[in-house]
Short mmCIF file of C-alpha atoms and ligand atoms in Angstrom, two decimals:
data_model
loop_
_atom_site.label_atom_id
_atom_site.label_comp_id
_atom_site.label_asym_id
_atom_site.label_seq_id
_atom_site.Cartn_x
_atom_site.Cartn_y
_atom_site.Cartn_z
CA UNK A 1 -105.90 51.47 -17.93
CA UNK A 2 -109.11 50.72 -15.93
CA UNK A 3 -112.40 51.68 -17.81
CA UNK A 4 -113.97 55.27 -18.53
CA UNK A 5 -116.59 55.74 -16.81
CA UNK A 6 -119.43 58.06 -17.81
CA UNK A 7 -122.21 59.61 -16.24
CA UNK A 8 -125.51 60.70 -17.47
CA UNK A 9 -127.39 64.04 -16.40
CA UNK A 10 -131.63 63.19 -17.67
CA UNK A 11 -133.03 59.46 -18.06
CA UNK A 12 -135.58 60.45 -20.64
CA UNK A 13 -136.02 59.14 -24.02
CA UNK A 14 -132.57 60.19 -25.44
CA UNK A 15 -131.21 58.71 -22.26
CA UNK A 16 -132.50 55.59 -22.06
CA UNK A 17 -131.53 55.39 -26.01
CA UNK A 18 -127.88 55.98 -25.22
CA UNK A 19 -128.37 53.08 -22.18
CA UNK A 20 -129.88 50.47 -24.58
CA UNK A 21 -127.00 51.40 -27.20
CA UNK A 22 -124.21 50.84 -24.88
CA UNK A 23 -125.74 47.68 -23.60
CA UNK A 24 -126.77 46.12 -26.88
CA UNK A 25 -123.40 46.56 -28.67
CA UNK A 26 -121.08 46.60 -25.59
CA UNK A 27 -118.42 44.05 -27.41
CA UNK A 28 -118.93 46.48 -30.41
CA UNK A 29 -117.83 49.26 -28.80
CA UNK A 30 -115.00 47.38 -26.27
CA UNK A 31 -113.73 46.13 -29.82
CA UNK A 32 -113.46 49.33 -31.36
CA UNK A 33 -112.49 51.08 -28.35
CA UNK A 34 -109.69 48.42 -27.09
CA UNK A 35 -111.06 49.51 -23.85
CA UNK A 36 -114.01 49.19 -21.56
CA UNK A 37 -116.52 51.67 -20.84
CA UNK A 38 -118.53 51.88 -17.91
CA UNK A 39 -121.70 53.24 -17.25
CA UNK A 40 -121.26 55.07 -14.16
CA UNK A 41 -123.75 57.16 -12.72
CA UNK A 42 -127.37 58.13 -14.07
CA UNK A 43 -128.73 61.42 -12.36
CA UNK A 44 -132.80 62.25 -12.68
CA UNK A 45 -135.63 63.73 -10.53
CA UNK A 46 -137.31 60.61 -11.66
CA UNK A 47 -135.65 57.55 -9.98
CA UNK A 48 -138.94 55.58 -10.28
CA UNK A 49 -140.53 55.45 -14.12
CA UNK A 50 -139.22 51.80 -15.37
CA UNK A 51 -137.64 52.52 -18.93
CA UNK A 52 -137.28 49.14 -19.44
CA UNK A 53 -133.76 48.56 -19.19
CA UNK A 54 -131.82 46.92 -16.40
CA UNK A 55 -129.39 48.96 -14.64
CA UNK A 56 -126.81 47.93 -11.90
CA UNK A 57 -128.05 48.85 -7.93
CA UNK A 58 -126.02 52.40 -7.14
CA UNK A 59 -126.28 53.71 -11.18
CA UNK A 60 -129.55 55.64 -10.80
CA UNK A 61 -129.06 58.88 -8.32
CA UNK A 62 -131.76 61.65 -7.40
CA UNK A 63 -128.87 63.78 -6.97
CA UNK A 64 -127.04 65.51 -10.26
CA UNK A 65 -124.01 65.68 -7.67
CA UNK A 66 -123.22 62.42 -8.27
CA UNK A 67 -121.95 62.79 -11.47
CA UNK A 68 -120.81 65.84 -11.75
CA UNK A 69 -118.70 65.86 -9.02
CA UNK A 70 -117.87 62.66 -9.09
CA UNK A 71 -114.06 61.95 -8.85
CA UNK A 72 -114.41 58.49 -10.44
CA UNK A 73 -116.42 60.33 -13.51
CA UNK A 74 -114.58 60.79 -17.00
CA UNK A 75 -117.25 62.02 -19.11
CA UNK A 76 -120.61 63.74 -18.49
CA UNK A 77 -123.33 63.42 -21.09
CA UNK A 78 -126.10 66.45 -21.09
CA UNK A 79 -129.17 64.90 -21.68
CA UNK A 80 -131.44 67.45 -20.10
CA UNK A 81 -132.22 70.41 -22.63
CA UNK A 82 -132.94 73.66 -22.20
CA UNK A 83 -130.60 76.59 -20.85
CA UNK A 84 -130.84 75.98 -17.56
CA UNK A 85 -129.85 74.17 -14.79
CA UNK A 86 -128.40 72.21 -17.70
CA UNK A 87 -125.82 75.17 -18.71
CA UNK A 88 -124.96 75.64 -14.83
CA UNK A 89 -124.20 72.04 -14.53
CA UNK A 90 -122.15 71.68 -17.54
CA UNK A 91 -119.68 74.54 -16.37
CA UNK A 92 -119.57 73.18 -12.89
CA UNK A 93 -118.02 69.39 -14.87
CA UNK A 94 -116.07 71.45 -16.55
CA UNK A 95 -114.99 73.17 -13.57
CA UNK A 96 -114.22 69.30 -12.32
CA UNK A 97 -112.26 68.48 -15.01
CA UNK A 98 -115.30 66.37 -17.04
CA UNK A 99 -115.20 66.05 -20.54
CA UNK A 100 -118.72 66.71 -21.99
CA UNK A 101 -120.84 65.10 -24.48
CA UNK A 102 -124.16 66.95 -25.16
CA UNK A 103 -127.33 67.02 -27.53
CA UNK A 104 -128.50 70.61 -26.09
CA UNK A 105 -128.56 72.48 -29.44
CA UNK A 106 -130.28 75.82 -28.06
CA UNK A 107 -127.67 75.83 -25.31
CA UNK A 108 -124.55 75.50 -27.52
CA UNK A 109 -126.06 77.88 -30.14
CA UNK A 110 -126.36 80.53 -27.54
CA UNK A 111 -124.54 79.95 -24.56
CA UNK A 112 -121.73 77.78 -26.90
CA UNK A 113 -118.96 80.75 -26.62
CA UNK A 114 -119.43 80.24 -22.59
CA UNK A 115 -119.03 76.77 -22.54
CA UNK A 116 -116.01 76.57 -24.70
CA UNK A 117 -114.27 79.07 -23.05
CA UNK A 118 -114.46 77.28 -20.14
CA UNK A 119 -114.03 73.95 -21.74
CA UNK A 120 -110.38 74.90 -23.34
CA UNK A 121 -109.29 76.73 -20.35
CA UNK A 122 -109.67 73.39 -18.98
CA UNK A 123 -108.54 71.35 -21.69
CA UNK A 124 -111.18 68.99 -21.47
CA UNK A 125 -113.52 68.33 -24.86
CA UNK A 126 -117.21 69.17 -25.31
CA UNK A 127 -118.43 67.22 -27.92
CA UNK A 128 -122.39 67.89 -29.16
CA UNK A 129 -122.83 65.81 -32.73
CA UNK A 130 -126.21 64.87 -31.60
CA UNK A 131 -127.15 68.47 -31.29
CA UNK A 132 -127.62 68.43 -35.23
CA UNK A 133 -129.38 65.99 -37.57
CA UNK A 134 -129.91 63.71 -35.24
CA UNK A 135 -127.68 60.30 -36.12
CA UNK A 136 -126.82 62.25 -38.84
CA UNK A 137 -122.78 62.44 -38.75
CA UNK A 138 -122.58 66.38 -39.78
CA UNK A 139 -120.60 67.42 -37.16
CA UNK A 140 -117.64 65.34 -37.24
CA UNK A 141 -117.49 65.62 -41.21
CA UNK A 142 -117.24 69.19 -41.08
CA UNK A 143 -114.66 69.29 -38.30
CA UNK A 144 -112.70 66.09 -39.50
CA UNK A 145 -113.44 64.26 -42.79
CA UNK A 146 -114.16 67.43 -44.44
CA UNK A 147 -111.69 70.02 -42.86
CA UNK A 148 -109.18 70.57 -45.34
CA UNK A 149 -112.28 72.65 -46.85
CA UNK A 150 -113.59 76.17 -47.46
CA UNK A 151 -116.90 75.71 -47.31
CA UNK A 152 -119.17 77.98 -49.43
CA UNK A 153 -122.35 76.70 -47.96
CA UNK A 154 -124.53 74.66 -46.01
CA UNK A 155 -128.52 74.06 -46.60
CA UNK A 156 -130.44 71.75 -44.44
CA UNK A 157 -133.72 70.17 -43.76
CA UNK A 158 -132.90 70.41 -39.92
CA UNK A 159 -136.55 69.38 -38.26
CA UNK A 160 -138.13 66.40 -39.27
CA UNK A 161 -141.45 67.37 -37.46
CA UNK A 162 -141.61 70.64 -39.91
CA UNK A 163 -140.68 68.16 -42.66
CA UNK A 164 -143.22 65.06 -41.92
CA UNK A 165 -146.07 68.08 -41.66
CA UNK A 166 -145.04 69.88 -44.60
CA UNK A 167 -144.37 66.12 -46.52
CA UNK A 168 -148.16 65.25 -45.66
CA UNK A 169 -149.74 68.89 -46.58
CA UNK A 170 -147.97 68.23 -50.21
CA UNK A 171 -148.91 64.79 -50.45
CA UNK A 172 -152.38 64.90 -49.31
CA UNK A 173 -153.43 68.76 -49.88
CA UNK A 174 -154.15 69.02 -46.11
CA UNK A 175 -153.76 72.30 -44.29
CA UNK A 176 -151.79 72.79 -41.60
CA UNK A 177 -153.39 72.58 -38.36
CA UNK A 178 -154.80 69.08 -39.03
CA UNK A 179 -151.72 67.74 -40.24
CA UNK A 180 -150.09 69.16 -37.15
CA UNK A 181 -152.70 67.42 -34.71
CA UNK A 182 -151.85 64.31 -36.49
CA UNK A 183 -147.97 64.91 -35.58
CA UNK A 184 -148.92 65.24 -32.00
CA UNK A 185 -150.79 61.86 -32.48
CA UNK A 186 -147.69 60.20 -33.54
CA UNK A 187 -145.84 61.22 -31.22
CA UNK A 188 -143.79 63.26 -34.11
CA UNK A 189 -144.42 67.31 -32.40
CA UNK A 190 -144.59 67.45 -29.07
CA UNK A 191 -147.00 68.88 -27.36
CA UNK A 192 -145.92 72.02 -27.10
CA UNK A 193 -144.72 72.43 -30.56
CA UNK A 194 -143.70 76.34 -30.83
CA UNK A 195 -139.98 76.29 -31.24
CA UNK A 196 -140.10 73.11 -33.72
CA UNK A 197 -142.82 74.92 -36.40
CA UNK A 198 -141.89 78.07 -35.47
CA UNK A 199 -138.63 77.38 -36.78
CA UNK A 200 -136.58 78.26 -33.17
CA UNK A 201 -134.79 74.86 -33.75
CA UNK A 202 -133.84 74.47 -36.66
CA UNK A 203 -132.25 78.35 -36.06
CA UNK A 204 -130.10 76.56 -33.33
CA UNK A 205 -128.90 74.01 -35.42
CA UNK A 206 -127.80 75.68 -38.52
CA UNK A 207 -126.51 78.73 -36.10
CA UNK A 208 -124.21 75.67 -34.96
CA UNK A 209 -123.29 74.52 -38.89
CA UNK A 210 -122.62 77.66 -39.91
CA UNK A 211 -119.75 78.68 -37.26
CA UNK A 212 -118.20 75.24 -37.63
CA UNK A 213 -118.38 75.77 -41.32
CA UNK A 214 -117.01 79.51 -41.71
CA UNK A 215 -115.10 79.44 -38.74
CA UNK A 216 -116.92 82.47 -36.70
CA UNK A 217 -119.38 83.23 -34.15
CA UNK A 218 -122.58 83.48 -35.23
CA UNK A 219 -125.15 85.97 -32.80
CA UNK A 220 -127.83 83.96 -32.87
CA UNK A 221 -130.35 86.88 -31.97
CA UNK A 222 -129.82 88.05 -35.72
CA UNK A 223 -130.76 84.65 -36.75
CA UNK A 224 -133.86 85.23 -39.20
CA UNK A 225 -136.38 82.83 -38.30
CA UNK A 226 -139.55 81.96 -40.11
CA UNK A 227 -141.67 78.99 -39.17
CA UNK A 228 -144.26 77.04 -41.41
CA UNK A 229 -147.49 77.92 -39.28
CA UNK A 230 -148.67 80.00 -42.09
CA UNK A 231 -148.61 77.98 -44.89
CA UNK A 232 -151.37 76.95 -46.67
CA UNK A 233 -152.48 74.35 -48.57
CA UNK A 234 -153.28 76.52 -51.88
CA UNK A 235 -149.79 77.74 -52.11
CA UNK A 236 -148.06 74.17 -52.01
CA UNK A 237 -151.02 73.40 -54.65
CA UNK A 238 -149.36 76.64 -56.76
CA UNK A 239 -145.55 75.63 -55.58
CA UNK A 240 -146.23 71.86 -57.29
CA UNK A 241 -147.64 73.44 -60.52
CA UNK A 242 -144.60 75.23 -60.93
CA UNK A 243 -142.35 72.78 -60.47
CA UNK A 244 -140.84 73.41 -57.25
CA UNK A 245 -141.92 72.26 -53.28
CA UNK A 246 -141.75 73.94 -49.89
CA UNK A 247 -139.68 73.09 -46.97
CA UNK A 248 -138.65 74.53 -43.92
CA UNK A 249 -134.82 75.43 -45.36
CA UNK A 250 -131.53 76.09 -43.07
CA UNK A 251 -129.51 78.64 -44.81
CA UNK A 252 -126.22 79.12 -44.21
CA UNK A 253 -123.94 80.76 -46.68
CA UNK A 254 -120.54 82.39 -46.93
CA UNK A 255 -119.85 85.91 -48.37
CA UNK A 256 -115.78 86.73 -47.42
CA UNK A 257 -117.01 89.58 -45.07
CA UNK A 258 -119.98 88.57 -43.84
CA UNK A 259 -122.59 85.61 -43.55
CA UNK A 260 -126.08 84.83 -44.39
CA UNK A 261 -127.85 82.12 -41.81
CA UNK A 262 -131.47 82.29 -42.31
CA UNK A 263 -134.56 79.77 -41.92
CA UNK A 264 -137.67 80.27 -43.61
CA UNK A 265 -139.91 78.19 -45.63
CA UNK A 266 -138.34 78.37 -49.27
CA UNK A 267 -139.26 76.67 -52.72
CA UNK A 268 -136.69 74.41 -54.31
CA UNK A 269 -137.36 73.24 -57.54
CA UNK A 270 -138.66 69.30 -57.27
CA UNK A 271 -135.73 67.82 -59.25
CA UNK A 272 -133.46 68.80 -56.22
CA UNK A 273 -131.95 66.27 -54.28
CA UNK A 274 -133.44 68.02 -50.71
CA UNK A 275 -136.94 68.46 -52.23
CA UNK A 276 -136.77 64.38 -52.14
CA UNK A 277 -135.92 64.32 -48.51
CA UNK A 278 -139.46 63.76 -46.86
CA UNK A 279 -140.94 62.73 -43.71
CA UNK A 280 -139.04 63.03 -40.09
CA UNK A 281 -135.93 62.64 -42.27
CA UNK A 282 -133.20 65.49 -42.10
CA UNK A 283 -130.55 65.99 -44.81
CA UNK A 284 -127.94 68.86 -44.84
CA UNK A 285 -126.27 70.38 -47.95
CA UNK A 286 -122.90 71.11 -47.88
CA UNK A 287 -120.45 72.45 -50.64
CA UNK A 288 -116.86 72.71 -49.88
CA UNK A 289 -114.43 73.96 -52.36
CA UNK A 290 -112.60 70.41 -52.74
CA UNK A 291 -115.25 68.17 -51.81
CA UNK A 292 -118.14 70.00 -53.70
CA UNK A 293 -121.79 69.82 -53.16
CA UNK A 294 -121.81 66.69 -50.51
CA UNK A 295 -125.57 65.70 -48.84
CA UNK A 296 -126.04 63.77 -45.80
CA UNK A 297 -129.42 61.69 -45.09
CA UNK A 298 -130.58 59.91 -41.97
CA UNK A 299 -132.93 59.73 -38.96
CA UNK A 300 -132.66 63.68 -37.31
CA UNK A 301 -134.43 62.66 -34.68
CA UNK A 302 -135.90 59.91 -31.92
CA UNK A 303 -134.18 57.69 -29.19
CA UNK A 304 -131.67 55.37 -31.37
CA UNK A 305 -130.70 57.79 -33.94
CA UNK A 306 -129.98 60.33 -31.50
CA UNK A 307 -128.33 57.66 -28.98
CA UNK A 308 -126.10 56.70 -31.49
CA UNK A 309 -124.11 59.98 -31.72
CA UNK A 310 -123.64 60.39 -28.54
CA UNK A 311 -122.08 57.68 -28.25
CA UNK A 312 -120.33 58.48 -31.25
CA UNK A 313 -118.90 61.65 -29.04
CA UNK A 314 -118.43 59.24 -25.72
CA UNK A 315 -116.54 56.94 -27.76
CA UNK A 316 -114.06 60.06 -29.34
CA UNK A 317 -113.75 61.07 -26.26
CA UNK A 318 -112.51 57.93 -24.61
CA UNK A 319 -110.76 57.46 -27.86
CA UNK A 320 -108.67 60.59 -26.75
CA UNK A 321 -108.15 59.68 -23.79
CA UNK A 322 -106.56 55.98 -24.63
CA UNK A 323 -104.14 57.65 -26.38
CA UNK A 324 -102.89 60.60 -24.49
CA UNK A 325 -104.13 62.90 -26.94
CA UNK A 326 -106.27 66.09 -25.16
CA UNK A 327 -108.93 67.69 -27.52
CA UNK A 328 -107.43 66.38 -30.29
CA UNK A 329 -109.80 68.29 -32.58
CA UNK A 330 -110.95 71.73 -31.42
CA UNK A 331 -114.14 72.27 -30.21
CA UNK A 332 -115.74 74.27 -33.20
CA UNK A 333 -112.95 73.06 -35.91
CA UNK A 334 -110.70 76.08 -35.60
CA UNK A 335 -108.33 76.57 -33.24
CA UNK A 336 -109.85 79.12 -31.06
CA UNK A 337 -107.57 82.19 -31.34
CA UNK A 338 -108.82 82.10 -35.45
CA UNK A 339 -112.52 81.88 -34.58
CA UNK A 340 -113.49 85.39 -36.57
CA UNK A 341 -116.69 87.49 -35.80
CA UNK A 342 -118.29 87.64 -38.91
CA UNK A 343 -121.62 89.51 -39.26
CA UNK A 344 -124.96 88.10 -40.67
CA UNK A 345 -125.92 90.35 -43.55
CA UNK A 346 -129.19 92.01 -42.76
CA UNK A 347 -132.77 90.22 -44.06
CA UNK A 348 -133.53 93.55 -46.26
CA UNK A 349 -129.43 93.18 -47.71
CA UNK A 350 -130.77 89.65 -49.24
CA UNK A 351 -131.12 88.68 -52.79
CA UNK A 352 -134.09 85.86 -53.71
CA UNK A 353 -136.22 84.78 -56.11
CA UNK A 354 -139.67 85.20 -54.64
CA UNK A 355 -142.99 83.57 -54.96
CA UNK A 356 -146.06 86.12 -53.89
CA UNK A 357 -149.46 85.26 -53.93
CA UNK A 358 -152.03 87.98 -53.86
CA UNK A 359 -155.39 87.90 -52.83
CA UNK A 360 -157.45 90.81 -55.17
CA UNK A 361 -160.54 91.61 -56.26
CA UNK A 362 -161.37 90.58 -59.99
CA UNK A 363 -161.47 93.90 -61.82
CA UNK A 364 -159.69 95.59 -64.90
CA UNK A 365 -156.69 96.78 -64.37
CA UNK A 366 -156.01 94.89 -61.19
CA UNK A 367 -152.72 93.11 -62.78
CA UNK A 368 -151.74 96.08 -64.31
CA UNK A 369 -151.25 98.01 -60.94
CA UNK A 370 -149.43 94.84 -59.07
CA UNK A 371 -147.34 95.05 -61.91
CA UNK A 372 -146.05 98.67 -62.35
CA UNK A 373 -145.72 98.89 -58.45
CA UNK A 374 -143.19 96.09 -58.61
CA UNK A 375 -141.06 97.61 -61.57
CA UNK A 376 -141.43 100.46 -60.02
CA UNK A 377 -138.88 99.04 -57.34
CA UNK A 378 -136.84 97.16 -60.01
CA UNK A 379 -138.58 93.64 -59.15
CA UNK A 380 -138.90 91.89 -62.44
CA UNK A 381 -141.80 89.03 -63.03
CA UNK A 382 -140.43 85.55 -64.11
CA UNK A 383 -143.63 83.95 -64.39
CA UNK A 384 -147.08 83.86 -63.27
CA UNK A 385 -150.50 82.20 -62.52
CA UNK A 386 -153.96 83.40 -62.52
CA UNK A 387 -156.03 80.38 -62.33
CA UNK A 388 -159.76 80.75 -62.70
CA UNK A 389 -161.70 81.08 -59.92
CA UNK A 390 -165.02 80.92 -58.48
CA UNK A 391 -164.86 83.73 -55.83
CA UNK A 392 -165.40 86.94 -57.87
CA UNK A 393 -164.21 89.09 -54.91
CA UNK A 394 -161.51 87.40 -54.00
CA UNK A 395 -159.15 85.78 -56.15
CA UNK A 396 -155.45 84.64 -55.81
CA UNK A 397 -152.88 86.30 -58.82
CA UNK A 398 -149.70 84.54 -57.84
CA UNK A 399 -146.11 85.74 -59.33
CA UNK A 400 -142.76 84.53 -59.53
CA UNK A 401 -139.97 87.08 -59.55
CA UNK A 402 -136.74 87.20 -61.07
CA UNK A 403 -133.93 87.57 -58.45
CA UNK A 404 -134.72 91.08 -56.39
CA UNK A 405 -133.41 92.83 -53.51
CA UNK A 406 -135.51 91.88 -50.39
CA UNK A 407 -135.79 95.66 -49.06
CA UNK A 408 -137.49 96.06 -52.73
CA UNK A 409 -139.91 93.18 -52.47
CA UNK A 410 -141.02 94.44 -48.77
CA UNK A 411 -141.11 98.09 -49.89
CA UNK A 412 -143.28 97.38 -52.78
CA UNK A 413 -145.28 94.83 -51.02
CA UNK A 414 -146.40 97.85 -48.64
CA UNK A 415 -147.40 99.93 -51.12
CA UNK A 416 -149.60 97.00 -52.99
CA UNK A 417 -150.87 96.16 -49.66
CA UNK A 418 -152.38 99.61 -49.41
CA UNK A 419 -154.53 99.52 -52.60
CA UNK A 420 -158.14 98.74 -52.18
CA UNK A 421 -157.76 96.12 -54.94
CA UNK A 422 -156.29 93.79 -52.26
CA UNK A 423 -158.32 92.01 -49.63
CA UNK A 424 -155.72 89.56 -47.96
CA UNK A 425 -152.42 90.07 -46.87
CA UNK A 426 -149.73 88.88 -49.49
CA UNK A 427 -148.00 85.23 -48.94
CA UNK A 428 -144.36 85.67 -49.56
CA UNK A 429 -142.37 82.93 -49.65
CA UNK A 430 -138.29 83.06 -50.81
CA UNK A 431 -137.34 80.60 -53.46
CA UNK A 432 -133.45 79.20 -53.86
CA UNK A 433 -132.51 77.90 -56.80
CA UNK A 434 -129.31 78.98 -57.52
CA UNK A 435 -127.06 76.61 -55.61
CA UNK A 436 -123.61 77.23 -55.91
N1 HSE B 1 -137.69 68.30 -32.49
C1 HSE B 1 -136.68 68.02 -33.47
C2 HSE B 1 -137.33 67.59 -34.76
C3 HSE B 1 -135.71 66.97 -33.06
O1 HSE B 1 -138.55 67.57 -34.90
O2 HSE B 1 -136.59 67.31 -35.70
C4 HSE B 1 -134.76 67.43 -32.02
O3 HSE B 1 -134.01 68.52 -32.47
#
């Protein structure tokens, strides 16, 4: 059989990973492979930036035609981002019979159903392991390794620029925005970092974990997302004394009926193994009724990491192809016709363990009203800290609840909120630690 041949839509920093991977271990791959790969085509606006690697005369094309409707192309790797033109180009490969490879996580957690449709009506493979975690394998274990499975759930540390600025406000008792501006230095949050600390990706990716895990569509529009812009400093000061630490969590968990798939910033207690994963580092959670509770660690991010599973996918792909076999494994894990449509249970449906923090005045009788407004919506206290303080107006009275009903916490919340004993608005932040 002559060699696959692959084309590449984006030479950016992912690209020019998956260029340096393919051309560093070439006898790697052509001995695990049995086959040769070829680097066909590489389409970008930008055919003049040197990325420092050497590419053959004729690889590097303006035009996005090139390699998408390219007869002599096998595979098409989506290295662009974003919903569009990436989305229209990837249905117009498709459309050409190209098998894709992708690391477009906001496009396959939204426009995924699209795409696959198309894909299997085609019976070519879309492939996207770099779309989660990074060179983090998560993807393939859930589909393959891991498949004979029911999963019960799946908790992840999903952004590692969330992580390295929440890692560095607990080690260092910074606040946020510095920490943040430090990122940016590094080159660790780009520079417009909204949908990384506002927790937009890490929505996309566990949107993605949970429907290959449960086996359903998830809408990701009901996706609660909470970033970690409004965290402070004080309450991972309060989260440490009480044994636990905050991170940006993934939640993904599996009710029969329905689904919960939430991100927020949550407090684990310290002795867990995720509370250890710090830094740009990623690390997903999963517990399957055979395998049980099973965590995966790597590099979620950056050029190699993220190189390295695409070619992971390229190399499945041509895999695939060597041996006659057409989408061996289905796109999502299921075969499509038993894809159900499960619903996410509703934020105010949720039960938690919550950590509130309120800002009050220092006067009798202050504690005594927080108090009887929570029973008064069944929310029981598990603990609590009223440290002294030197601001007699304005002091912090932080609780920890036992497990409570979420449309409770928010409904008593509003009515503390409107006594004139409190002079901030109240930090809430959900705690799990009740792993199953
Ligand atoms: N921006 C992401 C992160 C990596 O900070 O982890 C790509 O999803």
């Amino acid at each position: 059989m002559s060699a696959i041949k692959f084309g590449l839509l984006g030479f950016g920093t992912i690209g020019t990973g998956v260029v340096r991977n393919f051309q560093r271990n070439a006898a790697t791959i052509k001995k695990r492979l049995g086959s040769e790969l070829e680097l066909f085509k590489i389409a970008d606006l930008d055919i003049e930036t040197d990325r420092g690697v050497e590419l053959k005369s004729g690889v590097l094309s303006a035009d996005v035609e090139d390699v998408i409707s390219n007869p002599e192309v096998d595979i098409v790797i989506e290295l662009i981002g974003g919903y569009e033109p990436a989305k229209s180009f990837i249905l117009k490969a498709i459309a050409n019979g190209k098998h894709i490879v992708t690391a477009n996580k906001a496009l396959m957690a939204v426009h995924g159903q699209e795409i696959i449709t198309a894909a299997d009506q085609q019976g070519v493979s879309v492939l996207f392991e770099a779309a989660v975690g990074g060179g983090i394998p998560i993807i393939s274990a859930i589909k393959e390794n891991l498949c004979s499975n029911e999963f019960s759930s799946v908790l992840g540390i999903l952004n590692g620029t969330c992580n390295f600025i929440l890692t560095k406000m607990t080690e260092e008792g910074s606040d946020f925005a510095p920490v943040l501006q430090e990122a940016q230095d590094l080159g660790y949050a780009e520079a417009d970092p909204t949908f990384d600390i506002e927790g937009v990706d890490t929505a996309h990716k566990i949107a993605l974990l949970s429907a290959l895990c449960f086996g359903t569509t998830v809408d990701f529009e009901q996706v609660y997302t909470e970033g970690i812009s409004n965290i402070a400093a004080i309450d991972i000061q309060f989260a440490k004394q009480m044994g636990y630490k905050i991170k940006l969590l993934a939640i993904g968990k599996n009710l029969g009926d329905k689904i919960e798939v939430r991100v927020h910033p949550t407090m684990i207690p310290g002795s867990y193994q995720l509370a250890e994963v710090n830094g740009v580092f990623n690390a997903i959670r999963l517990n399957g009724d055979f395998v049980g509770p099973t965590l995966l660690y790597g590099s979620g991010a950056g050029m190699d990491a993220t190189a390295s599973a695409v070619m992971g996918d390229v190399m499945a792909i041509s895999r695939d192809q060597l041996s006659g076999a057409q989408s061996r494994v289905p796109i999502m894990g299921y075969r499509a016709d038993q894809i159900k449509s499960l619903p996410i249970k509703a934020m105010s449906e949720i039960v938690s363990h919550y950590y509130l923090r309120f800002t009050t005045v220092d006067q009798p009788g202050v504690l005594a009203k927080i108090a009887g407004c929570l029973g008064k919506h069944d929310i029981s206290i598990q603990s609590m800290i009223q440290p002294e303080w030197h601001e007699a107006d304005s002091i912090p009275i932080v609780l920890m609840t036992h497990t409570a009903k979420e449309i409770d916490v928010s409904r008593a919340l509003t009515e503390i909120e409107a006594l004139d004993i409190i002079s901030e608005p109240t930090c809430l932040i959900r705690v799990e630690h009740d792993l199953d």
